[in-house]
mmCIF file of C-alpha atoms in Angstrom:
data_model
loop_
_atom_site.group_PDB
_atom_site.id
_atom_site.type_symbol
_atom_site.label_atom_id
_atom_site.label_comp_id
_atom_site.label_asym_id
_atom_site.label_seq_id
_atom_site.Cartn_x
_atom_site.Cartn_y
_atom_site.Cartn_z
ATOM 1 C CA ASP A 3 -14.926 39.674 -33.273
ATOM 2 C CA LYS A 4 -11.808 39.484 -31.096
ATOM 3 C CA ASN A 5 -10.538 36.574 -33.199
ATOM 4 C CA TYR A 6 -10.727 38.441 -36.503
ATOM 5 C CA PRO A 7 -7.356 37.873 -38.239
ATOM 6 C CA ILE A 8 -5.325 41.098 -38.436
ATOM 7 C CA LEU A 9 -1.824 40.870 -39.915
ATOM 8 C CA ILE A 10 1.199 43.087 -39.484
ATOM 9 C CA ASP A 11 4.742 43.023 -40.888
ATOM 10 C CA GLN A 12 6.738 43.401 -37.674
ATOM 11 C CA GLU A 13 10.000 41.568 -38.306
ATOM 12 C CA GLY A 14 12.395 43.942 -36.594
ATOM 13 C CA GLY A 15 15.336 45.371 -38.504
ATOM 14 C CA ARG A 16 14.297 47.204 -41.676
ATOM 15 C CA VAL A 17 10.757 45.851 -41.560
ATOM 16 C CA ASN A 18 9.760 47.554 -38.343
ATOM 17 C CA ARG A 19 6.241 48.966 -38.630
ATOM 18 C CA LEU A 20 5.927 49.851 -34.953
ATOM 19 C CA LYS A 21 9.324 51.473 -34.437
ATOM 20 C CA LYS A 22 7.814 54.459 -32.616
ATOM 21 C CA PHE A 23 6.621 52.011 -29.938
ATOM 22 C CA PHE A 24 9.406 49.415 -29.989
ATOM 23 C CA ASP A 25 12.809 50.222 -31.502
ATOM 24 C CA ALA A 26 13.851 46.872 -32.973
ATOM 25 C CA GLU A 27 15.926 48.142 -35.900
ATOM 26 C CA LEU A 28 19.088 46.415 -34.685
ATOM 27 C CA LEU A 29 17.264 43.130 -34.064
ATOM 28 C CA THR A 30 17.507 41.707 -37.560
ATOM 29 C CA GLY A 31 17.276 38.094 -38.637
ATOM 30 C CA GLU A 32 21.018 38.213 -39.242
ATOM 31 C CA PHE A 33 21.613 39.456 -35.676
ATOM 32 C CA PHE A 34 19.752 36.484 -34.208
ATOM 33 C CA GLY A 35 21.342 34.051 -36.664
ATOM 34 C CA LYS A 36 24.847 35.118 -35.632
ATOM 35 C CA LEU A 37 23.892 35.036 -31.964
ATOM 36 C CA TYR A 38 22.610 31.475 -32.408
ATOM 37 C CA LEU A 39 26.002 30.431 -33.793
ATOM 38 C CA ASN A 40 28.112 32.284 -31.235
ATOM 39 C CA ASP A 41 26.202 31.876 -27.976
ATOM 40 C CA LYS A 42 23.102 29.673 -27.960
ATOM 41 C CA LYS A 43 22.232 30.430 -24.337
ATOM 42 C CA LYS A 44 22.264 34.161 -25.000
ATOM 43 C CA PHE A 45 20.346 33.591 -28.251
ATOM 44 C CA TYR A 46 17.510 31.758 -26.491
ATOM 45 C CA ASN A 47 17.277 34.433 -23.798
ATOM 46 C CA TYR A 48 17.351 37.354 -26.228
ATOM 47 C CA TYR A 49 15.018 35.782 -28.765
ATOM 48 C CA LYS A 50 12.521 34.794 -26.091
ATOM 49 C CA ILE A 51 12.400 38.398 -24.843
ATOM 50 C CA PHE A 52 12.167 39.785 -28.390
ATOM 51 C CA ILE A 53 9.215 37.565 -29.288
ATOM 52 C CA LYS A 54 7.482 38.111 -25.942
ATOM 53 C CA GLN A 55 7.781 41.913 -26.248
ATOM 54 C CA THR A 56 6.708 41.881 -29.895
ATOM 55 C CA SER A 57 3.720 39.659 -29.124
ATOM 56 C CA SER A 58 2.636 41.849 -26.213
ATOM 57 C CA LEU A 59 2.775 44.942 -28.414
ATOM 58 C CA LEU A 60 0.816 43.272 -31.211
ATOM 59 C CA ARG A 61 -1.896 42.065 -28.853
ATOM 60 C CA SER A 62 -2.165 45.545 -27.321
ATOM 61 C CA ILE A 63 -3.028 47.093 -30.707
ATOM 62 C CA GLY A 64 -5.329 44.237 -31.741
ATOM 63 C CA ALA A 65 -3.057 42.414 -34.211
ATOM 64 C CA ASN A 66 -2.886 38.633 -33.882
ATOM 65 C CA ILE A 67 -0.757 37.501 -36.853
ATOM 66 C CA ASN A 68 2.848 38.484 -37.529
ATOM 67 C CA THR A 69 4.281 37.845 -40.996
ATOM 68 C CA LEU A 70 7.365 36.178 -39.599
ATOM 69 C CA PRO A 71 9.645 34.194 -39.797
ATOM 70 C CA VAL A 72 11.583 34.976 -42.976
ATOM 71 C CA LEU A 73 12.783 31.523 -44.028
ATOM 72 C CA ASP A 74 14.692 32.698 -47.077
ATOM 73 C CA VAL A 75 18.322 31.576 -47.243
ATOM 74 C CA ARG A 76 20.719 34.477 -47.704
ATOM 75 C CA SER A 77 22.696 34.202 -50.908
ATOM 76 C CA LYS A 78 25.818 36.136 -51.902
ATOM 77 C CA GLY A 79 25.322 38.317 -54.966
ATOM 78 C CA SER A 80 21.520 38.311 -54.778
ATOM 79 C CA SER A 81 19.234 41.321 -54.368
ATOM 80 C CA SER A 82 19.518 43.061 -51.000
ATOM 81 C CA ILE A 83 15.719 42.920 -50.551
ATOM 82 C CA ILE A 84 16.212 39.911 -48.231
ATOM 83 C CA GLY A 85 19.757 40.539 -46.998
ATOM 84 C CA ASP A 86 19.915 40.887 -43.211
ATOM 85 C CA ARG A 87 16.272 39.860 -42.892
ATOM 86 C CA SER A 88 17.523 36.272 -43.316
ATOM 87 C CA PHE A 89 18.838 34.311 -40.349
ATOM 88 C CA SER A 90 21.691 32.744 -42.275
ATOM 89 C CA ASN A 91 23.164 31.436 -45.512
ATOM 90 C CA ASP A 92 22.912 27.955 -43.970
ATOM 91 C CA PRO A 93 19.497 26.341 -44.607
ATOM 92 C CA LYS A 94 19.729 24.200 -41.465
ATOM 93 C CA ILE A 95 20.179 27.239 -39.223
ATOM 94 C CA VAL A 96 17.340 29.085 -40.979
ATOM 95 C CA SER A 97 15.070 26.082 -40.472
ATOM 96 C CA LYS A 98 15.948 25.627 -36.788
ATOM 97 C CA ILE A 99 15.451 29.282 -35.863
ATOM 98 C CA GLY A 100 12.281 29.287 -37.955
ATOM 99 C CA ASN A 101 10.795 26.517 -35.824
ATOM 100 C CA ILE A 102 11.760 28.364 -32.634
ATOM 101 C CA CYS A 103 10.163 31.541 -33.966
ATOM 102 C CA ILE A 104 6.880 29.895 -34.964
ATOM 103 C CA ASN A 105 6.479 27.939 -31.733
ATOM 104 C CA SER A 106 7.423 30.927 -29.557
ATOM 105 C CA PHE A 107 4.903 33.230 -31.230
ATOM 106 C CA HIS A 108 2.238 30.529 -30.929
ATOM 107 C CA SER A 109 2.960 30.186 -27.208
ATOM 108 C CA ASN A 110 2.467 33.967 -26.982
ATOM 109 C CA LYS A 111 -0.891 33.683 -28.795
ATOM 110 C CA ILE A 112 0.239 35.197 -32.091
ATOM 111 C CA GLY A 113 -0.128 33.453 -35.442
ATOM 112 C CA THR A 114 2.761 33.376 -37.917
ATOM 113 C CA VAL A 115 3.263 33.559 -41.693
ATOM 114 C CA ILE A 116 6.349 31.840 -43.095
ATOM 115 C CA LYS A 117 7.775 33.656 -46.100
ATOM 116 C CA HIS A 118 8.530 33.759 -48.934
ATOM 117 C CA ILE A 119 7.642 30.214 -49.920
ATOM 118 C CA PRO A 120 9.304 28.336 -51.601
ATOM 119 C CA GLY A 121 12.332 30.653 -51.183
ATOM 120 C CA HIS A 122 13.295 34.235 -52.058
ATOM 121 C CA GLY A 123 17.001 34.230 -51.182
ATOM 122 C CA LEU A 124 18.290 33.700 -54.736
ATOM 123 C CA ALA A 125 16.224 36.546 -56.219
ATOM 124 C CA ASN A 126 18.419 38.718 -58.424
ATOM 125 C CA VAL A 127 16.099 41.772 -58.270
ATOM 126 C CA ASP A 128 13.568 43.273 -55.852
ATOM 127 C CA SER A 129 10.145 41.718 -56.547
ATOM 128 C CA HIS A 130 8.455 44.924 -55.378
ATOM 129 C CA LYS A 131 9.774 46.479 -58.597
ATOM 130 C CA LEU A 132 10.761 43.728 -61.080
ATOM 131 C CA THR A 133 10.254 39.996 -61.667
ATOM 132 C CA PRO A 134 13.115 37.874 -60.270
ATOM 133 C CA ARG A 135 14.108 34.730 -62.154
ATOM 134 C CA VAL A 136 15.895 31.890 -60.360
ATOM 135 C CA ASN A 137 17.713 29.472 -62.669
ATOM 136 C CA LYS A 138 19.022 26.885 -60.191
ATOM 137 C CA ASN A 139 17.989 23.298 -60.882
ATOM 138 C CA LEU A 140 15.236 21.680 -58.842
ATOM 139 C CA LYS A 141 17.584 19.269 -57.038
ATOM 140 C CA TYR A 142 19.588 22.214 -55.680
ATOM 141 C CA LEU A 143 16.469 24.150 -54.695
ATOM 142 C CA ILE A 144 14.890 21.204 -52.860
ATOM 143 C CA LYS A 145 18.087 20.616 -50.891
ATOM 144 C CA ASN A 146 18.730 24.277 -50.084
ATOM 145 C CA ASP A 147 16.274 27.171 -50.495
ATOM 146 C CA PHE A 148 13.089 25.107 -50.443
ATOM 147 C CA SER A 149 14.188 22.909 -47.514
ATOM 148 C CA THR A 150 13.742 25.617 -44.867
ATOM 149 C CA PHE A 151 9.966 25.618 -45.403
ATOM 150 C CA ARG A 152 9.498 21.862 -45.155
ATOM 151 C CA LYS A 153 6.718 20.735 -42.782
ATOM 152 C CA LYS A 154 6.706 23.982 -40.837
ATOM 153 C CA PRO A 155 3.974 24.236 -38.139
ATOM 154 C CA SER A 156 2.886 27.757 -39.154
ATOM 155 C CA LEU A 157 -0.788 27.989 -40.175
ATOM 156 C CA PHE A 158 0.030 30.498 -42.929
ATOM 157 C CA ALA A 159 2.650 30.764 -45.678
ATOM 158 C CA MET A 160 3.252 33.687 -48.059
ATOM 159 C CA THR A 161 4.313 33.035 -51.654
ATOM 160 C CA ALA A 162 7.277 34.532 -53.481
ATOM 161 C CA HIS A 163 6.605 36.521 -56.664
ATOM 162 C CA ILE A 164 9.519 34.718 -58.322
ATOM 163 C CA ILE A 165 9.865 32.617 -61.483
ATOM 164 C CA TYR A 166 11.785 29.371 -60.888
ATOM 165 C CA THR A 167 12.711 28.617 -64.481
ATOM 166 C CA ASN A 168 13.438 24.924 -63.987
ATOM 167 C CA VAL A 169 9.962 24.335 -62.560
ATOM 168 C CA ASP A 170 7.816 26.868 -64.445
ATOM 169 C CA LYS A 171 9.432 29.078 -67.093
ATOM 170 C CA VAL A 172 6.497 31.503 -67.329
ATOM 171 C CA ASN A 173 4.713 31.996 -64.008
ATOM 172 C CA THR A 174 5.817 33.319 -60.642
ATOM 173 C CA ALA A 175 5.242 30.988 -57.695
ATOM 174 C CA THR A 176 2.078 32.949 -56.858
ATOM 175 C CA HIS A 177 0.612 32.160 -60.281
ATOM 176 C CA SER A 178 2.121 28.722 -60.838
ATOM 177 C CA LYS A 179 0.075 25.562 -60.336
ATOM 178 C CA LYS A 180 3.325 23.594 -60.596
ATOM 179 C CA ILE A 181 4.942 25.530 -57.748
ATOM 180 C CA ILE A 182 1.854 25.401 -55.530
ATOM 181 C CA GLN A 183 1.663 21.632 -56.095
ATOM 182 C CA LEU A 184 5.371 21.394 -55.234
ATOM 183 C CA ILE A 185 4.717 23.330 -52.017
ATOM 184 C CA ARG A 186 1.957 20.861 -51.155
ATOM 185 C CA ASN A 187 3.621 17.624 -52.311
ATOM 186 C CA ARG A 188 7.379 18.137 -51.875
ATOM 187 C CA ILE A 189 7.664 20.804 -49.188
ATOM 188 C CA LYS A 190 4.653 19.281 -47.415
ATOM 189 C CA PHE A 191 3.042 22.537 -46.315
ATOM 190 C CA GLU A 192 -0.548 21.611 -45.482
ATOM 191 C CA ASN A 193 -2.000 24.885 -44.203
ATOM 192 C CA ILE A 194 -3.165 28.197 -45.688
ATOM 193 C CA ILE A 195 -1.169 29.597 -48.617
ATOM 194 C CA MET A 196 -1.530 33.328 -49.213
ATOM 195 C CA SER A 197 0.002 35.434 -51.941
ATOM 196 C CA ASP A 198 2.505 38.168 -51.251
ATOM 197 C CA ASP A 199 1.107 41.636 -51.959
ATOM 198 C CA ILE A 200 -0.820 41.214 -55.213
ATOM 199 C CA SER A 201 -0.067 44.829 -56.205
ATOM 200 C CA MET A 202 3.718 44.346 -56.386
ATOM 201 C CA LYS A 203 5.369 45.141 -59.713
ATOM 202 C CA SER A 204 6.727 41.616 -60.182
ATOM 203 C CA LEU A 205 3.218 40.695 -61.360
ATOM 204 C CA LYS A 206 2.603 42.287 -64.746
ATOM 205 C CA ASN A 207 -1.171 42.092 -65.210
ATOM 206 C CA SER A 208 -4.102 44.004 -63.731
ATOM 207 C CA ILE A 209 -5.196 43.521 -60.135
ATOM 208 C CA ASN A 210 -8.258 41.607 -61.387
ATOM 209 C CA ILE A 211 -6.224 39.165 -63.466
ATOM 210 C CA ASN A 212 -3.477 38.784 -60.848
ATOM 211 C CA THR A 213 -6.085 37.964 -58.200
ATOM 212 C CA LEU A 214 -7.891 35.407 -60.372
ATOM 213 C CA ARG A 215 -4.627 33.763 -61.429
ATOM 214 C CA ALA A 216 -3.426 33.454 -57.825
ATOM 215 C CA PHE A 217 -6.580 31.612 -56.797
ATOM 216 C CA SER A 218 -6.502 29.507 -59.959
ATOM 217 C CA ALA A 219 -2.924 28.435 -59.197
ATOM 218 C CA GLY A 220 -3.943 27.223 -55.735
ATOM 219 C CA CYS A 221 -3.484 30.139 -53.337
ATOM 220 C CA ASP A 222 -6.102 30.095 -50.585
ATOM 221 C CA LEU A 223 -5.927 33.831 -49.839
ATOM 222 C CA VAL A 224 -4.768 36.898 -51.754
ATOM 223 C CA LEU A 225 -2.972 39.644 -49.881
ATOM 224 C CA HIS A 226 -3.371 43.279 -50.931
ATOM 225 C CA CYS A 227 -1.292 45.874 -49.107
ATOM 226 C CA ASN A 228 -1.020 49.266 -50.815
ATOM 227 C CA GLY A 229 -4.225 50.759 -49.383
ATOM 228 C CA ASN A 230 -5.763 51.616 -52.775
ATOM 229 C CA TYR A 231 -9.487 51.265 -52.067
ATOM 230 C CA LYS A 232 -10.458 50.674 -55.712
ATOM 231 C CA GLU A 233 -7.954 47.831 -55.958
ATOM 232 C CA MET A 234 -9.132 46.400 -52.640
ATOM 233 C CA ASN A 235 -12.663 46.167 -54.048
ATOM 234 C CA GLU A 236 -11.358 44.454 -57.172
ATOM 235 C CA VAL A 237 -9.553 41.849 -55.069
ATOM 236 C CA ALA A 238 -12.694 41.263 -52.987
ATOM 237 C CA ILE A 239 -14.941 40.937 -56.048
ATOM 238 C CA ASN A 240 -12.591 38.409 -57.646
ATOM 239 C CA SER A 241 -12.121 36.316 -54.507
ATOM 240 C CA PRO A 242 -14.074 33.072 -54.025
ATOM 241 C CA LEU A 243 -16.290 32.393 -51.048
ATOM 242 C CA ILE A 244 -14.605 31.013 -47.937
ATOM 243 C CA ASN A 245 -14.429 27.222 -48.275
ATOM 244 C CA LYS A 246 -14.345 24.327 -45.796
ATOM 245 C CA PHE A 247 -10.529 24.176 -45.884
ATOM 246 C CA ILE A 248 -10.200 27.825 -44.804
ATOM 247 C CA ILE A 249 -12.825 27.367 -42.082
ATOM 248 C CA LYS A 250 -11.024 24.300 -40.719
ATOM 249 C CA LYS A 251 -7.632 26.006 -40.660
ATOM 250 C CA THR A 252 -9.065 29.218 -39.218
ATOM 251 C CA SER A 253 -10.523 27.235 -36.313
ATOM 252 C CA GLN A 254 -6.980 25.985 -35.599
ATOM 253 C CA PHE A 255 -5.763 29.589 -35.660
ATOM 254 C CA TYR A 256 -8.430 30.566 -33.108
ATOM 255 C CA LYS A 257 -7.083 27.895 -30.743
ATOM 256 C CA ILE A 258 -3.603 29.420 -30.943
ATOM 257 C CA ILE A 259 -4.665 32.990 -30.197
ATOM 258 C CA SER A 260 -7.342 32.284 -27.571
#
């Protein structure tokens, strides 16, 4: 099935899975964000080439979804896990470049995954290892970190394994019905929500429980990335059957990549 969805994390910069084919280590989100501010004409030319070359490489290996753009707002004093992967510390710039990124990849027949919804920039620790807690009030978050994801045209969004204490004191976004409802009702994201890697250490329970809780909270898909075959089976066993919503959205994805 040539339309089978195959994802890859090919951001450029530090997250550069195909660096032996395409050396994009200098082409970080921060690089393009600064270029956008300093020389918009050069930005559009460079970014167009970057996305075209990336898309061509992905299609050549059979991948059709890139987990990009990173729409997290860079925040001083936060964990470096986002850092230069972010376009800017200005939400408006992040949002604008995010739209350009999504539409450009779509025009090159590659799907996109906005991340890490509703916003990872304020995380005080690396969610691969520990559970970040964000204590900003909801008014601030809606205006700043959450705003970059609002009404984005991407067909996929990846959740943040972060606890936003003023919305849900206990659960990360991936496991929080309140946060998923906020993503639907306030951020107005209407397409497929997938978890970040369900095996990350921010989530404290077993793979079985973490998978079930993600679906129960409202995630449509659960992402598993560490290659552990036993865990992969556990995720599959605990995943519901594909529903009408997924089928409808997948048909829209096929139109983009065909």
